[in-house]
Amino acid sequence: MLEASRGRRWAFILTPFLLCALGGALWHSGSPNPVRRQSRTPHTVRSSAQPGKPLRLAQAPLPAQPAQAPEPSIRRALPPPSPRALKLHQLGEKLGVRPEIRLENPCVLQSGTACARTALTPFFESLDTLSAGKASAPAVISAFGNSLIAGDRIVDVVREELGGAFGDGGRGVLFVDRLAPYGPRVRAGFAKGGWEARTLGEMKLAELPFGLTGVYHLATAAKASSRFQLTGEPRGTLWWLDVPRAGRLSVHADGKELARAEPQGNGQAQALTFDIPPGARSLDVVAEGRGAVVLGVVLQHQRPGIVLDTLGVPSADANLFLRAQEDIFRAQLAERSPRLLLFILGGNEAKRLEWGRSNLAEVEEGLRTFIRRSRAASPDSACLVMGPIDAVRGGNGPNKLTQRPYLDEVIGIERQIALAEGCAFFDIFSAMGGPGSLARFVQAGFVHDDLVHPRSHGLDLLGQLLNDAMLRAWVESGDPSRQATLAPALQASEENR
């Protein structure tokens, strides 16, 4: 991934990508009674742990009564593939991806010979409720990551595929403006009048604290504004920072003021919630004076469905995410109440190890601490860690397009920590084809010239692999006869620290 010292040179990775078609081999299994796809709103995992190094396993809290193996509330079956999924499946076959790679979903609570709860049970139960038509609210996914998802790629496929199968719950957490002067605006408003973006991925630490998004926008002029198109959302929330000498903020729907934030200069993060009139077409966030600070805007429906918050920051790794102020981070994540915490990290960790700017102990401790902080804020959430993609060297010599060092070590660390903390793990490196896979993506034209960031169909294919693995695990974990193999119980071999 890109180093923050390169300034705005990472901006190109946020260029708009064509939404393309995708196909997953996961739908090749003929499951009976598949989940019906809902209409959409327009608009042999590698065991990478180091030999002899024991896992430190987080033990799930025991319930007051002996746990019983849950009876499946619905018959789980794969949804029929979307047209995009079918096309991406064909592309994946040409690029040599391995859709048969399963994610590891360990059992965190045993009941006799059966598993009462796996790492992904909270999220899978939400999918069950949505499938059965019994849900009354959206199921939120909070996806933390680096530049791979900062432009909303990879996770946009997961959002749209899950939304097509289980319902679309709306957009979720949004930014006042894009993080680059060009690129998609799916996750951002149409800003004008002057906003400065700061992120926790920058080498120089910003003057003001960050919250859940890892980004804030500072108004550099009075009357700076941002407009969001509405799609029938009944309520919204403005996350803002009450800093000294900051201008007021106001929220308007179709020109009518809905709410106003009056700074007191106490330095605290605030959440301003407002009702949106039925039929309103646009929402404006206006900085009445310069110096106003916005941490994010939340817009989503109250109807059942999937909401995926893209919390991607260019140049980020787990240690940089820890720059977010802990009380703000915890309060905002608790407010989102996600059913799944998704961590897509590792690329920047591997590069910084190669450059001598980090070490394995720092990588290990950073990821463990970040996962624990997130789970403390949302203890009822499922947890899934996705490892880094293939990484290659550039240049013109004999080592061009050969695998970078430390990639295997980072994958091993992430897998070990994920399982030790009671999280699932998905080895995307193996799923995309293992060693040499990124070279095949390069030769097909699906990687930027930096040989780091996939683009276009390459990103979509990675998103489809993740989506397929999650849905396959959902279906297979609903079969009690397969639970012992699919979700083996973890035995602590070392005291948690």
CSV table of C-alpha atoms in Angstrom, one decimal:
chain,number,residue,atom,x,y,z
A,1,MET,CA,0.0,0.0,0.0
A,2,LEU,CA,1.0,3.6,-0.3
A,3,GLU,CA,3.0,5.4,2.4
A,4,ALA,CA,1.4,8.6,3.7
A,5,SER,CA,4.7,10.5,3.0
A,6,ARG,CA,3.9,10.3,-0.6
A,7,GLY,CA,1.2,12.9,0.1
A,8,ARG,CA,-1.7,12.9,-2.3
A,9,ARG,CA,-0.2,10.4,-4.7
A,10,TRP,CA,-2.5,7.7,-3.4
A,11,ALA,CA,-5.4,9.7,-4.7
A,12,PHE,CA,-5.5,7.8,-8.0
A,13,ILE,CA,-6.6,4.6,-6.4
A,14,LEU,CA,-9.9,6.2,-5.6
A,15,THR,CA,-10.7,6.7,-9.3
A,16,PRO,CA,-14.1,5.6,-10.3
A,17,PHE,CA,-14.3,2.0,-11.3
A,18,LEU,CA,-16.8,0.4,-13.5
A,19,LEU,CA,-19.2,-1.9,-11.7
A,20,CYS,CA,-18.7,-5.1,-13.5
A,21,ALA,CA,-20.2,-8.5,-13.5
A,22,LEU,CA,-19.2,-11.1,-11.2
A,23,GLY,CA,-19.6,-14.8,-10.6
A,24,GLY,CA,-18.8,-17.1,-7.8
A,25,ALA,CA,-18.3,-20.8,-8.0
A,26,LEU,CA,-20.0,-21.0,-4.7
A,27,TRP,CA,-23.3,-21.1,-6.5
A,28,HIS,CA,-22.3,-24.2,-8.4
A,29,SER,CA,-23.6,-26.3,-5.5
A,30,GLY,CA,-27.3,-27.0,-6.2
A,31,SER,CA,-28.8,-26.0,-2.9
A,32,PRO,CA,-32.6,-26.5,-2.6
A,33,ASN,CA,-34.9,-23.6,-1.8
A,34,PRO,CA,-32.4,-20.8,-2.4
A,35,VAL,CA,-32.9,-17.4,-0.9
A,36,ARG,CA,-34.7,-15.3,-3.4
A,37,ARG,CA,-32.7,-12.3,-4.6
A,38,GLN,CA,-34.5,-9.0,-3.7
A,39,SER,CA,-34.7,-6.1,-6.0
A,40,ARG,CA,-31.9,-3.5,-5.6
A,41,THR,CA,-32.2,0.2,-5.0
A,42,PRO,CA,-31.0,1.9,-8.2
A,43,HIS,CA,-28.2,3.9,-8.1
A,44,THR,CA,-7.5,-26.1,2.0
A,45,VAL,CA,-7.0,-22.5,3.6
A,46,ARG,CA,-3.2,-22.2,4.2
A,47,SER,CA,-2.3,-22.9,7.8
A,48,SER,CA,0.1,-20.0,8.1
A,49,ALA,CA,0.6,-20.0,11.8
A,50,GLN,CA,4.2,-20.4,12.7
A,51,PRO,CA,5.0,-24.0,13.7
A,52,GLY,CA,5.3,-24.6,17.4
A,53,LYS,CA,3.8,-21.2,18.2
A,54,PRO,CA,0.7,-21.8,20.3
A,55,LEU,CA,-2.5,-19.8,19.8
A,56,ARG,CA,-3.7,-17.5,22.5
A,57,LEU,CA,-7.5,-18.0,22.4
A,58,ALA,CA,-10.1,-15.6,23.6
A,59,GLN,CA,-12.7,-17.6,25.5
A,60,ALA,CA,-16.4,-16.7,24.9
A,61,PRO,CA,-18.2,-15.8,28.1
A,62,LEU,CA,-20.3,-18.7,29.4
A,63,PRO,CA,-24.1,-18.3,29.6
A,64,ALA,CA,-25.9,-18.7,32.9
A,65,GLN,CA,-27.5,-21.9,31.8
A,66,PRO,CA,-25.8,-24.8,29.9
A,67,ALA,CA,-25.7,-23.9,26.2
A,68,GLN,CA,-27.7,-26.1,23.9
A,69,ALA,CA,-26.8,-26.5,20.2
A,70,PRO,CA,-29.1,-24.1,18.3
A,71,GLU,CA,-31.8,-25.5,16.1
A,72,PRO,CA,-31.7,-24.0,12.6
A,73,SER,CA,-34.5,-21.5,12.4
A,74,ILE,CA,-34.6,-21.6,8.6
A,75,ARG,CA,-33.2,-23.9,5.9
A,76,ARG,CA,-30.2,-22.1,4.7
A,77,ALA,CA,-29.5,-22.1,1.0
A,78,LEU,CA,-27.4,-20.1,-1.4
A,79,PRO,CA,-29.1,-17.3,-3.2
A,80,PRO,CA,-29.1,-17.6,-7.0
A,81,PRO,CA,-26.2,-15.8,-8.6
A,82,SER,CA,-26.5,-12.3,-9.9
A,83,PRO,CA,-25.6,-11.6,-13.6
A,84,ARG,CA,-22.4,-9.9,-12.4
A,85,ALA,CA,-21.5,-12.9,-10.2
A,86,LEU,CA,-21.8,-15.3,-13.2
A,87,LYS,CA,-19.5,-13.1,-15.3
A,88,LEU,CA,-17.0,-12.8,-12.6
A,89,HIS,CA,-17.0,-16.5,-12.0
A,90,GLN,CA,-16.0,-16.9,-15.7
A,91,LEU,CA,-13.2,-14.3,-15.2
A,92,GLY,CA,-12.0,-16.1,-12.1
A,93,GLU,CA,-11.6,-19.3,-14.0
A,94,LYS,CA,-9.4,-17.6,-16.5
A,95,LEU,CA,-7.3,-16.0,-13.8
A,96,GLY,CA,-6.9,-19.2,-11.8
A,97,VAL,CA,-8.7,-18.2,-8.6
A,98,ARG,CA,-9.6,-20.8,-6.1
A,99,PRO,CA,-13.2,-20.3,-5.0
A,100,GLU,CA,-13.1,-23.6,-3.1
A,101,ILE,CA,-11.0,-22.0,-0.4
A,102,ARG,CA,-13.1,-21.8,2.8
A,103,LEU,CA,-12.9,-19.2,5.5
A,104,GLU,CA,-12.1,-20.5,9.0
A,105,ASN,CA,-15.1,-20.0,11.3
A,106,PRO,CA,-14.0,-21.5,14.7
A,107,CYS,CA,-16.4,-22.6,17.4
A,108,VAL,CA,-16.2,-20.2,20.3
A,109,LEU,CA,-18.8,-22.0,22.5
A,110,GLN,CA,-19.2,-25.8,22.7
A,111,SER,CA,-22.3,-27.6,23.9
A,112,GLY,CA,-21.4,-31.3,24.3
A,113,THR,CA,-20.4,-32.6,20.9
A,114,ALA,CA,-22.1,-29.7,19.1
A,115,CYS,CA,-21.1,-26.1,18.6
A,116,ALA,CA,-23.4,-23.6,20.2
A,117,ARG,CA,-21.7,-20.5,18.7
A,118,THR,CA,-19.1,-19.9,16.1
A,119,ALA,CA,-17.2,-16.7,15.5
A,120,LEU,CA,-19.8,-15.7,12.8
A,121,THR,CA,-23.0,-16.8,14.5
A,122,PRO,CA,-24.2,-13.3,15.4
A,123,PHE,CA,-24.0,-12.2,11.7
A,124,PHE,CA,-25.4,-15.5,10.4
A,125,GLU,CA,-28.4,-15.2,12.8
A,126,SER,CA,-29.1,-11.8,11.3
A,127,LEU,CA,-29.1,-13.3,7.8
A,128,ASP,CA,-31.5,-16.0,9.1
A,129,THR,CA,-33.8,-13.3,10.4
A,130,LEU,CA,-33.7,-11.4,7.2
A,131,SER,CA,-34.3,-14.5,5.2
A,132,ALA,CA,-37.3,-15.4,7.3
A,133,GLY,CA,-38.8,-12.0,7.0
A,134,LYS,CA,-38.7,-11.5,10.7
A,135,ALA,CA,-36.2,-8.6,10.9
A,136,SER,CA,-37.3,-5.2,12.0
A,137,ALA,CA,-34.1,-3.3,11.4
A,138,PRO,CA,-31.0,-3.4,9.2
A,139,ALA,CA,-28.0,-5.6,9.8
A,140,VAL,CA,-24.9,-3.4,9.8
A,141,ILE,CA,-21.4,-4.5,8.7
A,142,SER,CA,-18.5,-2.3,9.8
A,143,ALA,CA,-15.6,-2.8,7.4
A,144,PHE,CA,-12.2,-1.4,8.4
A,145,GLY,CA,-9.4,-1.4,5.8
A,146,ASN,CA,-6.8,0.4,3.8
A,147,SER,CA,-6.7,1.8,0.2
A,148,LEU,CA,-8.1,-1.5,-1.1
A,149,ILE,CA,-11.5,-0.4,0.2
A,150,ALA,CA,-11.1,3.3,0.6
A,151,GLY,CA,-12.7,4.0,-2.7
A,152,ASP,CA,-15.5,1.5,-1.7
A,153,ARG,CA,-14.3,-1.2,-4.0
A,154,ILE,CA,-14.3,-4.9,-2.9
A,155,VAL,CA,-16.8,-4.2,-0.2
A,156,ASP,CA,-19.2,-2.6,-2.7
A,157,VAL,CA,-19.6,-6.0,-4.2
A,158,VAL,CA,-20.3,-7.6,-0.8
A,159,ARG,CA,-22.8,-4.9,-0.1
A,160,GLU,CA,-24.6,-5.2,-3.4
A,161,GLU,CA,-24.6,-9.0,-3.4
A,162,LEU,CA,-25.8,-9.3,0.2
A,163,GLY,CA,-28.3,-6.5,-0.4
A,164,GLY,CA,-29.7,-8.3,-3.5
A,165,ALA,CA,-30.2,-11.4,-1.5
A,166,PHE,CA,-31.3,-10.1,1.9
A,167,GLY,CA,-32.5,-6.5,1.2
A,168,ASP,CA,-30.9,-3.1,1.0
A,169,GLY,CA,-30.8,-1.2,4.3
A,170,GLY,CA,-29.3,2.0,2.9
A,171,ARG,CA,-25.9,3.7,2.8
A,172,GLY,CA,-24.8,4.0,6.4
A,173,VAL,CA,-21.7,6.1,7.3
A,174,LEU,CA,-20.8,8.7,4.7
A,175,PHE,CA,-18.1,11.5,4.3
A,176,VAL,CA,-18.7,15.2,3.7
A,177,ASP,CA,-16.5,14.9,0.6
A,178,ARG,CA,-14.4,12.4,-1.3
A,179,LEU,CA,-10.8,11.8,-0.2
A,180,ALA,CA,-9.6,12.7,-3.7
A,181,PRO,CA,-10.6,15.3,-6.2
A,182,TYR,CA,-12.0,12.6,-8.4
A,183,GLY,CA,-13.6,9.2,-8.0
A,184,PRO,CA,-17.0,7.8,-7.0
A,185,ARG,CA,-19.3,9.7,-4.7
A,186,VAL,CA,-21.3,6.7,-3.5
A,187,ARG,CA,-20.0,7.2,0.0
A,188,ALA,CA,-19.7,11.0,0.0
A,189,GLY,CA,-21.7,14.1,-0.5
A,190,PHE,CA,-21.3,16.8,-3.2
A,191,ALA,CA,-19.1,19.3,-1.4
A,192,LYS,CA,-18.5,22.9,-2.3
A,193,GLY,CA,-17.1,26.1,-0.7
A,194,GLY,CA,-13.9,24.6,0.9
A,195,TRP,CA,-13.3,21.5,3.0
A,196,GLU,CA,-9.9,20.1,4.0
A,197,ALA,CA,-9.8,16.3,4.6
A,198,ARG,CA,-7.4,14.8,7.1
A,199,THR,CA,-6.9,11.1,7.7
A,200,LEU,CA,-5.2,8.9,10.3
A,201,GLY,CA,-3.2,7.4,7.5
A,202,GLU,CA,-1.0,10.5,7.1
A,203,MET,CA,2.6,10.3,8.3
A,204,LYS,CA,2.2,13.5,10.4
A,205,LEU,CA,-0.5,13.2,13.0
A,206,ALA,CA,-3.4,15.6,12.5
A,207,GLU,CA,-4.1,18.3,15.1
A,208,LEU,CA,-7.6,17.1,15.9
A,209,PRO,CA,-8.8,13.7,17.1
A,210,PHE,CA,-10.3,11.1,14.8
A,211,GLY,CA,-13.3,8.9,15.4
A,212,LEU,CA,-14.7,5.7,13.9
A,213,THR,CA,-14.2,6.8,10.3
A,214,GLY,CA,-10.5,7.7,10.7
A,215,VAL,CA,-11.3,10.9,8.7
A,216,TYR,CA,-12.5,14.4,9.4
A,217,HIS,CA,-13.4,17.3,7.2
A,218,LEU,CA,-12.5,20.8,8.3
A,219,ALA,CA,-14.4,23.8,6.8
A,220,THR,CA,-11.9,26.2,5.4
A,221,ALA,CA,-14.5,28.9,4.6
A,222,ALA,CA,-17.8,30.1,5.9
A,223,LYS,CA,-20.8,28.5,4.1
A,224,ALA,CA,-18.9,25.5,3.0
A,225,SER,CA,-21.5,22.8,2.4
A,226,SER,CA,-22.1,19.2,1.3
A,227,ARG,CA,-25.2,17.8,-0.4
A,228,PHE,CA,-26.5,14.3,-0.1
A,229,GLN,CA,-29.2,12.9,-2.3
A,230,LEU,CA,-32.0,11.2,-0.3
A,231,THR,CA,-33.8,8.0,-1.0
A,232,GLY,CA,-36.5,8.1,1.6
A,233,GLU,CA,-34.3,7.9,4.8
A,234,PRO,CA,-36.5,8.8,7.8
A,235,ARG,CA,-33.6,10.0,10.1
A,236,GLY,CA,-30.0,11.0,9.9
A,237,THR,CA,-27.1,11.7,12.2
A,238,LEU,CA,-24.3,14.3,12.0
A,239,TRP,CA,-21.1,13.4,13.8
A,240,TRP,CA,-19.2,16.6,14.5
A,241,LEU,CA,-16.3,17.8,16.7
A,242,ASP,CA,-16.9,20.6,19.2
A,243,VAL,CA,-13.6,22.4,19.0
A,244,PRO,CA,-12.7,25.9,20.1
A,245,ARG,CA,-13.4,28.7,17.6
A,246,ALA,CA,-15.3,26.4,15.3
A,247,GLY,CA,-18.2,27.7,13.2
A,248,ARG,CA,-21.8,26.4,13.7
A,249,LEU,CA,-23.1,23.6,11.6
A,250,SER,CA,-26.7,23.3,10.3
A,251,VAL,CA,-28.6,20.6,8.5
A,252,HIS,CA,-31.2,21.3,5.8
A,253,ALA,CA,-33.6,19.2,3.8
A,254,ASP,CA,-34.8,20.8,0.5
A,255,GLY,CA,-33.8,24.2,2.0
A,256,LYS,CA,-35.6,23.8,5.3
A,257,GLU,CA,-33.4,23.7,8.4
A,258,LEU,CA,-33.8,20.5,10.4
A,259,ALA,CA,-31.2,20.9,13.1
A,260,ARG,CA,-28.3,23.1,14.3
A,261,ALA,CA,-25.0,22.3,16.1
A,262,GLU,CA,-23.9,25.1,18.4
A,263,PRO,CA,-20.2,24.6,19.4
A,264,GLN,CA,-19.2,25.2,23.0
A,265,GLY,CA,-15.5,24.6,22.4
A,266,ASN,CA,-15.3,21.7,24.8
A,267,GLY,CA,-13.3,19.4,22.4
A,268,GLN,CA,-15.9,16.7,22.6
A,269,ALA,CA,-17.3,14.6,19.8
A,270,GLN,CA,-21.1,15.1,19.3
A,271,ALA,CA,-23.9,13.3,17.5
A,272,LEU,CA,-26.7,15.4,16.2
A,273,THR,CA,-29.7,13.3,15.2
A,274,PHE,CA,-32.5,14.7,13.1
A,275,ASP,CA,-35.8,13.6,11.5
A,276,ILE,CA,-36.1,13.9,7.7
A,277,PRO,CA,-39.4,15.0,6.3
A,278,PRO,CA,-41.1,12.3,4.0
A,279,GLY,CA,-40.5,13.0,0.4
A,280,ALA,CA,-37.4,15.1,0.9
A,281,ARG,CA,-35.0,14.9,-2.0
A,282,SER,CA,-31.7,16.3,-0.7
A,283,LEU,CA,-29.9,17.0,2.5
A,284,ASP,CA,-27.4,19.8,3.0
A,285,VAL,CA,-24.8,20.0,5.8
A,286,VAL,CA,-23.7,23.6,6.0
A,287,ALA,CA,-20.7,25.1,7.9
A,288,GLU,CA,-22.0,28.5,9.0
A,289,GLY,CA,-18.4,29.6,9.9
A,290,ARG,CA,-14.9,28.3,9.1
A,291,GLY,CA,-13.4,25.8,11.4
A,292,ALA,CA,-16.4,23.6,11.7
A,293,VAL,CA,-15.4,19.9,11.9
A,294,VAL,CA,-17.4,17.0,10.5
A,295,LEU,CA,-16.5,13.4,11.4
A,296,GLY,CA,-19.2,11.8,9.3
A,297,VAL,CA,-22.9,11.6,8.3
A,298,VAL,CA,-25.1,8.6,8.8
A,299,LEU,CA,-28.0,8.0,6.4
A,300,GLN,CA,-29.8,4.7,6.4
A,301,HIS,CA,-33.3,3.2,6.3
A,302,GLN,CA,-35.1,1.6,9.2
A,303,ARG,CA,-36.3,-1.2,7.0
A,304,PRO,CA,-34.6,-4.6,7.2
A,305,GLY,CA,-31.7,-5.2,5.0
A,306,ILE,CA,-27.9,-5.0,4.8
A,307,VAL,CA,-25.9,-1.8,5.6
A,308,LEU,CA,-22.2,-1.9,5.0
A,309,ASP,CA,-20.1,1.0,6.4
A,310,THR,CA,-16.9,1.5,4.4
A,311,LEU,CA,-14.3,2.6,6.9
A,312,GLY,CA,-11.3,2.5,4.6
A,313,VAL,CA,-8.4,4.9,5.0
A,314,PRO,CA,-5.5,5.1,2.5
A,315,SER,CA,-2.1,4.0,4.0
A,316,ALA,CA,-3.8,2.6,7.1
A,317,ASP,CA,-2.7,-0.4,9.1
A,318,ALA,CA,-4.0,-1.7,12.4
A,319,ASN,CA,-1.6,0.5,14.4
A,320,LEU,CA,-2.6,3.6,12.5
A,321,PHE,CA,-6.3,2.9,13.2
A,322,LEU,CA,-5.3,3.0,16.9
A,323,ARG,CA,-4.7,6.8,16.4
A,324,ALA,CA,-8.5,7.3,16.6
A,325,GLN,CA,-9.4,8.7,20.0
A,326,GLU,CA,-10.7,5.6,21.9
A,327,ASP,CA,-13.7,7.2,23.6
A,328,ILE,CA,-15.0,8.6,20.3
A,329,PHE,CA,-14.3,5.4,18.4
A,330,ARG,CA,-16.1,3.3,21.0
A,331,ALA,CA,-19.1,5.5,21.3
A,332,GLN,CA,-19.6,5.8,17.5
A,333,LEU,CA,-19.1,2.0,16.9
A,334,ALA,CA,-21.5,1.2,19.7
A,335,GLU,CA,-24.0,3.6,18.1
A,336,ARG,CA,-23.7,1.7,14.8
A,337,SER,CA,-24.2,-1.6,16.6
A,338,PRO,CA,-22.8,-3.8,13.8
A,339,ARG,CA,-23.6,-7.5,13.5
A,340,LEU,CA,-20.2,-8.0,11.8
A,341,LEU,CA,-16.8,-6.4,12.3
A,342,LEU,CA,-14.8,-6.9,9.1
A,343,PHE,CA,-11.0,-6.2,9.1
A,344,ILE,CA,-9.3,-6.0,5.7
A,345,LEU,CA,-5.7,-5.2,6.5
A,346,GLY,CA,-2.2,-6.5,6.0
A,347,GLY,CA,-0.8,-5.0,2.8
A,348,ASN,CA,0.7,-1.9,4.5
A,349,GLU,CA,2.0,-4.0,7.4
A,350,ALA,CA,3.9,-6.3,4.9
A,351,LYS,CA,5.5,-3.3,3.1
A,352,ARG,CA,6.5,-1.6,6.3
A,353,LEU,CA,8.2,-4.8,7.4
A,354,GLU,CA,10.1,-4.9,4.1
A,355,TRP,CA,11.2,-1.3,4.4
A,356,GLY,CA,12.3,-1.8,8.0
A,357,ARG,CA,9.8,0.7,9.4
A,358,SER,CA,8.1,-1.9,11.6
A,359,ASN,CA,8.7,-5.3,13.1
A,360,LEU,CA,6.7,-8.5,13.6
A,361,ALA,CA,6.0,-7.7,17.3
A,362,GLU,CA,4.5,-4.3,16.4
A,363,VAL,CA,2.3,-5.9,13.7
A,364,GLU,CA,1.1,-8.5,16.0
A,365,GLU,CA,0.4,-6.2,18.9
A,366,GLY,CA,-1.3,-3.6,16.7
A,367,LEU,CA,-3.8,-6.0,15.2
A,368,ARG,CA,-4.6,-7.7,18.5
A,369,THR,CA,-5.2,-4.3,20.2
A,370,PHE,CA,-7.4,-3.0,17.4
A,371,ILE,CA,-9.6,-6.1,17.3
A,372,ARG,CA,-10.0,-6.0,21.1
A,373,ARG,CA,-10.8,-2.3,21.1
A,374,SER,CA,-13.5,-2.9,18.4
A,375,ARG,CA,-15.0,-5.9,20.1
A,376,ALA,CA,-15.1,-4.1,23.4
A,377,ALA,CA,-17.2,-1.4,21.8
A,378,SER,CA,-19.5,-3.9,20.1
A,379,PRO,CA,-19.3,-7.1,22.1
A,380,ASP,CA,-22.2,-8.8,20.4
A,381,SER,CA,-20.8,-8.5,16.9
A,382,ALA,CA,-19.4,-11.3,14.8
A,383,CYS,CA,-15.8,-10.9,13.8
A,384,LEU,CA,-14.0,-11.7,10.5
A,385,VAL,CA,-10.4,-10.9,9.5
A,386,MET,CA,-9.3,-11.0,5.8
A,387,GLY,CA,-5.6,-11.3,5.1
A,388,PRO,CA,-3.7,-9.3,2.6
A,389,ILE,CA,-3.7,-10.0,-1.2
A,390,ASP,CA,-0.7,-11.1,-3.2
A,391,ALA,CA,2.1,-8.5,-3.3
A,392,VAL,CA,4.8,-8.4,-5.9
A,393,ARG,CA,8.0,-6.5,-6.7
A,394,GLY,CA,8.2,-4.0,-9.5
A,395,GLY,CA,11.2,-3.0,-11.6
A,396,ASN,CA,12.5,-4.6,-14.8
A,397,GLY,CA,14.9,-7.2,-13.4
A,398,PRO,CA,14.6,-10.9,-12.9
A,399,ASN,CA,12.7,-10.3,-9.6
A,400,LYS,CA,9.9,-8.4,-11.3
A,401,LEU,CA,6.5,-9.7,-10.3
A,402,THR,CA,7.9,-12.1,-7.7
A,403,GLN,CA,6.3,-12.2,-4.3
A,404,ARG,CA,7.4,-9.6,-1.8
A,405,PRO,CA,9.0,-10.7,1.5
A,406,TYR,CA,7.0,-10.8,4.8
A,407,LEU,CA,3.7,-11.6,3.1
A,408,ASP,CA,3.5,-15.1,4.5
A,409,GLU,CA,4.5,-13.9,7.9
A,410,VAL,CA,1.7,-11.2,8.0
A,411,ILE,CA,-0.9,-13.8,6.8
A,412,GLY,CA,0.3,-16.2,9.6
A,413,ILE,CA,0.1,-13.4,12.2
A,414,GLU,CA,-3.3,-12.3,11.1
A,415,ARG,CA,-4.7,-15.8,11.1
A,416,GLN,CA,-3.2,-16.6,14.5
A,417,ILE,CA,-4.6,-13.5,16.1
A,418,ALA,CA,-8.0,-13.8,14.5
A,419,LEU,CA,-8.5,-17.3,15.8
A,420,ALA,CA,-7.0,-16.4,19.2
A,421,GLU,CA,-9.5,-13.5,19.5
A,422,GLY,CA,-12.5,-15.6,18.5
A,423,CYS,CA,-12.7,-14.2,15.0
A,424,ALA,CA,-13.1,-16.0,11.7
A,425,PHE,CA,-10.3,-15.7,9.1
A,426,PHE,CA,-10.3,-15.6,5.3
A,427,ASP,CA,-7.1,-16.2,3.4
A,428,ILE,CA,-7.8,-14.1,0.3
A,429,PHE,CA,-4.2,-14.7,-0.9
A,430,SER,CA,-4.9,-18.4,-1.3
A,431,ALA,CA,-8.4,-17.7,-2.7
A,432,MET,CA,-7.1,-15.4,-5.5
A,433,GLY,CA,-4.7,-18.2,-6.5
A,434,GLY,CA,-1.7,-18.0,-4.2
A,435,PRO,CA,1.9,-17.2,-5.4
A,436,GLY,CA,1.8,-15.6,-8.9
A,437,SER,CA,-1.8,-14.6,-8.7
A,438,LEU,CA,-1.2,-10.9,-8.8
A,439,ALA,CA,1.1,-11.4,-11.8
A,440,ARG,CA,-1.8,-12.9,-13.6
A,441,PHE,CA,-4.0,-10.0,-12.6
A,442,VAL,CA,-1.3,-7.6,-14.0
A,443,GLN,CA,-1.1,-9.4,-17.3
A,444,ALA,CA,-4.9,-9.2,-17.6
A,445,GLY,CA,-4.8,-5.5,-17.1
A,446,PHE,CA,-6.5,-5.5,-13.7
A,447,VAL,CA,-3.7,-3.8,-11.6
A,448,HIS,CA,-2.6,-0.2,-11.5
A,449,ASP,CA,0.9,0.7,-12.7
A,450,ASP,CA,2.1,0.7,-9.1
A,451,LEU,CA,1.7,-3.1,-9.1
A,452,VAL,CA,0.1,-2.7,-5.7
A,453,HIS,CA,-3.6,-1.8,-6.2
A,454,PRO,CA,-5.9,-4.0,-8.3
A,455,ARG,CA,-8.5,-2.1,-10.3
A,456,SER,CA,-11.8,-2.6,-12.1
A,457,HIS,CA,-12.6,-6.3,-12.6
A,458,GLY,CA,-9.7,-7.3,-10.3
A,459,LEU,CA,-11.2,-5.5,-7.3
A,460,ASP,CA,-14.7,-6.9,-8.1
A,461,LEU,CA,-13.3,-10.4,-8.3
A,462,LEU,CA,-11.8,-10.0,-4.9
A,463,GLY,CA,-15.1,-8.8,-3.5
A,464,GLN,CA,-16.9,-11.7,-5.0
A,465,LEU,CA,-14.5,-14.2,-3.5
A,466,LEU,CA,-15.1,-12.7,0.0
A,467,ASN,CA,-18.9,-12.6,-0.5
A,468,ASP,CA,-18.9,-16.2,-1.8
A,469,ALA,CA,-16.9,-17.4,1.2
A,470,MET,CA,-19.2,-15.7,3.7
A,471,LEU,CA,-22.3,-17.1,2.1
A,472,ARG,CA,-20.9,-20.6,1.8
A,473,ALA,CA,-19.9,-20.5,5.5
A,474,TRP,CA,-23.5,-19.3,6.4
A,475,VAL,CA,-25.1,-22.2,4.5
A,476,GLU,CA,-22.6,-24.9,5.7
A,477,SER,CA,-22.7,-23.9,9.3
A,478,GLY,CA,-26.4,-24.4,9.3
A,479,ASP,CA,-25.9,-28.2,8.8
A,480,PRO,CA,-25.3,-29.8,12.3
A,481,SER,CA,-23.8,-32.9,10.7
A,482,ARG,CA,-20.9,-30.7,9.3
A,483,GLN,CA,-20.3,-28.4,12.3
A,484,ALA,CA,-17.6,-30.5,13.9
A,485,THR,CA,-15.5,-30.2,10.7
A,486,LEU,CA,-16.4,-26.7,9.7
A,487,ALA,CA,-16.2,-25.1,13.1
A,488,PRO,CA,-13.7,-27.1,15.2
A,489,ALA,CA,-13.5,-26.1,18.8
A,490,LEU,CA,-10.4,-24.2,19.7
A,491,GLN,CA,-8.4,-25.3,22.7
A,492,ALA,CA,-6.4,-22.6,24.6
A,493,SER,CA,-2.7,-23.6,24.7
A,494,GLU,CA,-1.5,-20.5,26.3
A,495,GLU,CA,-3.0,-18.1,28.9
A,496,ASN,CA,-4.5,-15.0,27.3
A,497,ARG,CA,-2.5,-11.9,27.9
